[in-house]
Coordinates of C-alpha atoms and ligand atoms in Angstrom, one line a residue:
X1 CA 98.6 72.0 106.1
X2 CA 98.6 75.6 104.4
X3 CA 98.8 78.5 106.6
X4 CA 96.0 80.9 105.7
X5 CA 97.0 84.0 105.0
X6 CA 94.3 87.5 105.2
X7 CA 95.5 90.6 102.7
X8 CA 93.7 93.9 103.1
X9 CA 93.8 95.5 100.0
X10 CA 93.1 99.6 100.8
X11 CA 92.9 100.2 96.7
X12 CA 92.4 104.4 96.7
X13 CA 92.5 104.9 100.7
X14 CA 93.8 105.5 103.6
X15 CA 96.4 107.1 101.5
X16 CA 97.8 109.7 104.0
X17 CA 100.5 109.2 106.7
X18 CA 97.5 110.3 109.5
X19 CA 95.0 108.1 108.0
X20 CA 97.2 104.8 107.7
X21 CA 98.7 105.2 111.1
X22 CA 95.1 105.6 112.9
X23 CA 93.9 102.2 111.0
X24 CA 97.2 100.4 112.4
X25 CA 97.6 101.7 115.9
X26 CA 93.7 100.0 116.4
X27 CA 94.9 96.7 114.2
X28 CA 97.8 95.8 115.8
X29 CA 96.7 95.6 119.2
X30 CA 93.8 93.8 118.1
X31 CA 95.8 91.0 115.8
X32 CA 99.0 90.2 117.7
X33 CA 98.4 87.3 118.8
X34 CA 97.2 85.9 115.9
X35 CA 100.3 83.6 114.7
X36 CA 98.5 80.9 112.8
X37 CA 97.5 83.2 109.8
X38 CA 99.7 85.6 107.5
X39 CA 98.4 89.0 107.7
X40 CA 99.6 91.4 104.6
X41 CA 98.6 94.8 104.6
X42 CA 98.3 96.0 100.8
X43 CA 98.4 99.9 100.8
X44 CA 98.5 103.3 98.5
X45 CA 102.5 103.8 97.7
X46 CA 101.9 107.5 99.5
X47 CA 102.0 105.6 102.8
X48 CA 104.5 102.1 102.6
X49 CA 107.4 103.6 103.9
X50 CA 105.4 105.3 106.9
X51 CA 104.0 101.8 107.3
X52 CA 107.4 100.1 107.5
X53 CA 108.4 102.2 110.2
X54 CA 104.7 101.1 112.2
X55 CA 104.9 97.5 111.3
X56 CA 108.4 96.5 112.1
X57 CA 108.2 94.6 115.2
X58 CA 104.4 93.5 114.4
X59 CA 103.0 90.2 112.5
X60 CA 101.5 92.5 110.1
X61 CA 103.5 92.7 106.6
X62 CA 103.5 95.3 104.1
X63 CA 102.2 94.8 100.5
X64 CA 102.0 96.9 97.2
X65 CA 99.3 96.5 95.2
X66 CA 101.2 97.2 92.1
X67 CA 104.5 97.6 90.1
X68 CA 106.1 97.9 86.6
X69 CA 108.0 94.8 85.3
X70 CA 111.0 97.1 84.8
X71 CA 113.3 98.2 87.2
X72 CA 113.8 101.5 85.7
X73 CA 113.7 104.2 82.7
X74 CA 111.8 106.0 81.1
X75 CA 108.3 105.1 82.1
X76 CA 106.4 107.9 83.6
X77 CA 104.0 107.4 86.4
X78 CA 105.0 103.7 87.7
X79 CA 106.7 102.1 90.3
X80 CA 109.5 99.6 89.9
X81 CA 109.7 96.5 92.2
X82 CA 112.9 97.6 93.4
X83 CA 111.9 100.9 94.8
X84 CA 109.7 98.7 96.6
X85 CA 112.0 96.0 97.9
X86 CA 114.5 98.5 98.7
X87 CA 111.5 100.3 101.1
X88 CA 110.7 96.7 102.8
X89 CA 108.2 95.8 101.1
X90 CA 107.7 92.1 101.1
X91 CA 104.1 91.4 99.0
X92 CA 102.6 92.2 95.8
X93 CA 99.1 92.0 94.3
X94 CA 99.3 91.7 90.8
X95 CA 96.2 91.2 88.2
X96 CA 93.8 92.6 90.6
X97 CA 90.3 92.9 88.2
X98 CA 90.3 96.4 88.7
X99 CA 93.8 96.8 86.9
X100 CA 92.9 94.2 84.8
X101 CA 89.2 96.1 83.8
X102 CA 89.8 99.8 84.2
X103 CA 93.2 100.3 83.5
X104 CA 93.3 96.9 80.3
X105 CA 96.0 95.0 81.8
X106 CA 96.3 91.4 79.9
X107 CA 97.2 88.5 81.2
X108 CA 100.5 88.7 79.0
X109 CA 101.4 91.7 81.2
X110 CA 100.4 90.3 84.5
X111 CA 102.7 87.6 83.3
X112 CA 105.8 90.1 82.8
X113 CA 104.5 91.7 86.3
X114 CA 105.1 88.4 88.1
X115 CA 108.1 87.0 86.5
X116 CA 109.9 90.4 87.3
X117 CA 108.3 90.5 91.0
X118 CA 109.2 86.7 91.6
X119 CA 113.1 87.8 90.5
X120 CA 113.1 90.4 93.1
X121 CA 112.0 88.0 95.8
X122 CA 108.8 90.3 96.1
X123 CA 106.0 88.0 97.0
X124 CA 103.1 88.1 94.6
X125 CA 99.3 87.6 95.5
X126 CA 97.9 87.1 91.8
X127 CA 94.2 87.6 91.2
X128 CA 92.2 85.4 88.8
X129 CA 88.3 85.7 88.7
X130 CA 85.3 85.7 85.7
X131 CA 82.8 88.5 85.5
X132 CA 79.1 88.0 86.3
X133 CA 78.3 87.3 82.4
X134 CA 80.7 84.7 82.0
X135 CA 79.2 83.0 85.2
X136 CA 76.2 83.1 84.1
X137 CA 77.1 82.0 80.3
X138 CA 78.6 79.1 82.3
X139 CA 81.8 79.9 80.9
X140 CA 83.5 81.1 84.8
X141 CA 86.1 77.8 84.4
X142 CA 87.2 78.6 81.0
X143 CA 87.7 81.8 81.8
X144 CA 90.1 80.6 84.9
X145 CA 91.7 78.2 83.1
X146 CA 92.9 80.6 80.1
X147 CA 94.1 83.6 82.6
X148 CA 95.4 80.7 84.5
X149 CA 97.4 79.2 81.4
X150 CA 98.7 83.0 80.7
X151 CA 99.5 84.3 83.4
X152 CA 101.5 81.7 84.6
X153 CA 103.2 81.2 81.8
X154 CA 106.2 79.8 81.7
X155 CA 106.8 79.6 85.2
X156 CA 108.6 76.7 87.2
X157 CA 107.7 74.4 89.7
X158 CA 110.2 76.5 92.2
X159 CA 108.4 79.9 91.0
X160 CA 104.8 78.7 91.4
X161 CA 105.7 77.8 95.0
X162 CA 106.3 81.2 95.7
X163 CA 103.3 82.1 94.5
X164 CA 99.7 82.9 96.1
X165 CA 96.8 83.1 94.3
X166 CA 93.3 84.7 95.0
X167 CA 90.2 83.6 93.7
X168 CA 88.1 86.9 93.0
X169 CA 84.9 86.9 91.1
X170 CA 84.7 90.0 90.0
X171 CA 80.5 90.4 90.6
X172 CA 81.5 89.8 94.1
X173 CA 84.1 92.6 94.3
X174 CA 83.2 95.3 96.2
X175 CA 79.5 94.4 95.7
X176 CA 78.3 92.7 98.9
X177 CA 77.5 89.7 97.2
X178 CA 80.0 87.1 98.2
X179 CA 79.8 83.7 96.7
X180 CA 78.7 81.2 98.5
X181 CA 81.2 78.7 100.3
X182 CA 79.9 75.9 97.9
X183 CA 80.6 78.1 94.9
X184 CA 84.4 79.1 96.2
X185 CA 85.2 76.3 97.0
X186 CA 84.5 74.5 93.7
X187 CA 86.4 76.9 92.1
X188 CA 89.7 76.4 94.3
X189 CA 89.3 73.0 93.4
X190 CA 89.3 73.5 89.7
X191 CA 91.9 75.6 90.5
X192 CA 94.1 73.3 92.6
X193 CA 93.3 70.7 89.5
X194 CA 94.5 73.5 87.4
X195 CA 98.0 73.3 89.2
X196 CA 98.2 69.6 89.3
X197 CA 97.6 69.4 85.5
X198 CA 100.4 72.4 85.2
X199 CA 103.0 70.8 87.9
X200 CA 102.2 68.1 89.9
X201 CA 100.2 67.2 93.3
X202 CA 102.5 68.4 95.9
X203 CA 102.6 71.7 94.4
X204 CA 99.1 71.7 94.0
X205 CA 98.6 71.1 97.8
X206 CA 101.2 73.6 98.5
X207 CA 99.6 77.1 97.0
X208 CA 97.9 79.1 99.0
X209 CA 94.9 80.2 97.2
X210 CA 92.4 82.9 99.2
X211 CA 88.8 83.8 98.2
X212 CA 88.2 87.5 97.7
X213 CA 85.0 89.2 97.2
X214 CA 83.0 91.2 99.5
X215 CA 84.6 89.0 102.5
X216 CA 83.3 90.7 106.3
X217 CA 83.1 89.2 109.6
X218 CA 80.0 87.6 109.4
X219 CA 80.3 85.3 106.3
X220 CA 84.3 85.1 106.9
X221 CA 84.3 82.2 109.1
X222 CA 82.3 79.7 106.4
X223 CA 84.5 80.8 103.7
X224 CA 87.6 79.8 105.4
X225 CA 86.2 76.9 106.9
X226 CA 85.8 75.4 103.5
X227 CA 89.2 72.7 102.7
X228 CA 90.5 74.5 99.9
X229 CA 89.7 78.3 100.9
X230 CA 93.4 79.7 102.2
X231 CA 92.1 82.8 104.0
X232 CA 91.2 85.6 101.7
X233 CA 91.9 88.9 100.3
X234 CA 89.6 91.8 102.2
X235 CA 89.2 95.0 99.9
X236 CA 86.3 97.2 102.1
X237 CA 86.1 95.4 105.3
X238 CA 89.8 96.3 105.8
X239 CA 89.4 100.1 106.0
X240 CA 88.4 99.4 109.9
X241 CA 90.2 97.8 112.3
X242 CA 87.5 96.0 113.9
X243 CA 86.0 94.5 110.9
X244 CA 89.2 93.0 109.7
X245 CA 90.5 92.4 112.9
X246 CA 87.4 89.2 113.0
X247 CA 87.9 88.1 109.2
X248 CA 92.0 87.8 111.3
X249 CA 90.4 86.0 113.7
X250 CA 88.4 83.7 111.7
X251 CA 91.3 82.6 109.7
X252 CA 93.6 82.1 112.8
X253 CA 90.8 79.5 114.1
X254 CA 90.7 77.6 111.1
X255 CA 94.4 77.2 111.4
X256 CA 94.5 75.6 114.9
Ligands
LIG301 C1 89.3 93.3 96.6 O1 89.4 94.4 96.3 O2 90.2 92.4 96.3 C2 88.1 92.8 97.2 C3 87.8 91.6 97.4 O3 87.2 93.8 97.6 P1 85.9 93.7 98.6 O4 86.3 92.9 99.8 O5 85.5 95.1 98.9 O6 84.9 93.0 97.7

């Protein structure tokens, strides 16, 4: 059985010291004795090392939600996975859409992201999802199964393992339209086909894949009690500590 695993993704907030150490001095308290899901915190870089310090001792890990696939030079602006390791941080989102739409990262560069971020043991959450237009052209699995085919390119068996993936449709991202269960789930399956096809079944069984897109604590617990839904990634219900303190709680049930 997968363990499910919950990643808040704070995007543009909560970015000072004050303002990340409020949010976790409510979470913690609230989630520690939740062992039966992963809980990654994904955070603005302004605050990780402030976050270390706040998490050690916790079940709450720290992510990035971003990095270079170089470890350094010349490259004004972005942040190399080994400033980030070398801070204790442990997880990655890479591909997020809004990378992806608003700031034109490919696929072939999500690739370099990951291959770099798997060498530095960094563990990547990599997001795959269609826009609203390609659903409705009926086109959503063609879509996942070309940024799947790219951006895990060339990776092996021993990589993928490593890997989580998290189903996003972007017309559910930040909208308050979440798919439904039925239509997540179909789409993990695909996905989990997707990774049979590229490996074999045992890898397939063993990804974690979450569901992300306008996930809050009332439609949480359906989501993740579908078979294939791994717990999800939360983007504005984990700004406040009670709202993603009962998506934690939701997954933690599904687990036991
Ligand atoms: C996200 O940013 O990955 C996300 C799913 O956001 P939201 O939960 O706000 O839709």
């Amino acid at each position: 059985m997968r363990k499910p695993i919950i990643g808040g993704n704070w995007k543009m907030n909560r970015g000072t010291p004050k303002e990340a150490k409020e949010m976790l001095d409510s979470l913690i308290p609230l989630v520690k004795d939740f062992h039966s899901v992963d809980i990654v915190i994904s955070a603005p870089f302004t605050v990780l090392t402030t976050m270390h310090d706040i998490l050690k001792d916790t079940n709450i890990k720290l992510g990035a939600q971003n990095m270079y696939f170089q470890e350094k030079g010349a490259y004004t602006g972005e942040i190399s996975p080994l400033f980030l390791k070398n801070i204790g941080v442990e997880y990655v989102i890479l591909g997020h859409s809004e990378r992806r739409d608003i700031f034109n990262e490919s696929d072939a560069m999500v690739n370099e992201k990951l291959k770099m971020a798997l060498s530095m043991d960094l563990k990547p959450i990599v997001c795959i999802g269609e826009h609203l237009e390609e659903r409705e052209a009926g086109k959503a699995k063609k879509i996942i199964e070309n940024q799947f085919n790219e951006t895990f390119k060339n990776l092996t068996k021993e990589d993928m393992l490593n890997v989580i993936i998290a189903y996003e449709p972007i017309w559910a991202i930040g909208t308050g339209k979440t798919a439904t269960p039925e239509q997540a789930e179909e789409i993990h399956v695909f996905i989990r086909d997707l990774l049979i096809k590229k490996f074999d079944e045992e890898t397939s069984k063993s990804i974690r894949i979450q569901y992300g897109g306008s996930i809050n604590p009332d439609n949480a617990e359906d989501l993740f009690n579908k078979k294939n839904i791994d717990g999800g990634l939360v983007g504005g219900a984990s700004l406040q500590a009670d709202s993603l303190s009962q998506i934690i709680k939701a997954a933690n049930s599904t687990f036991m």
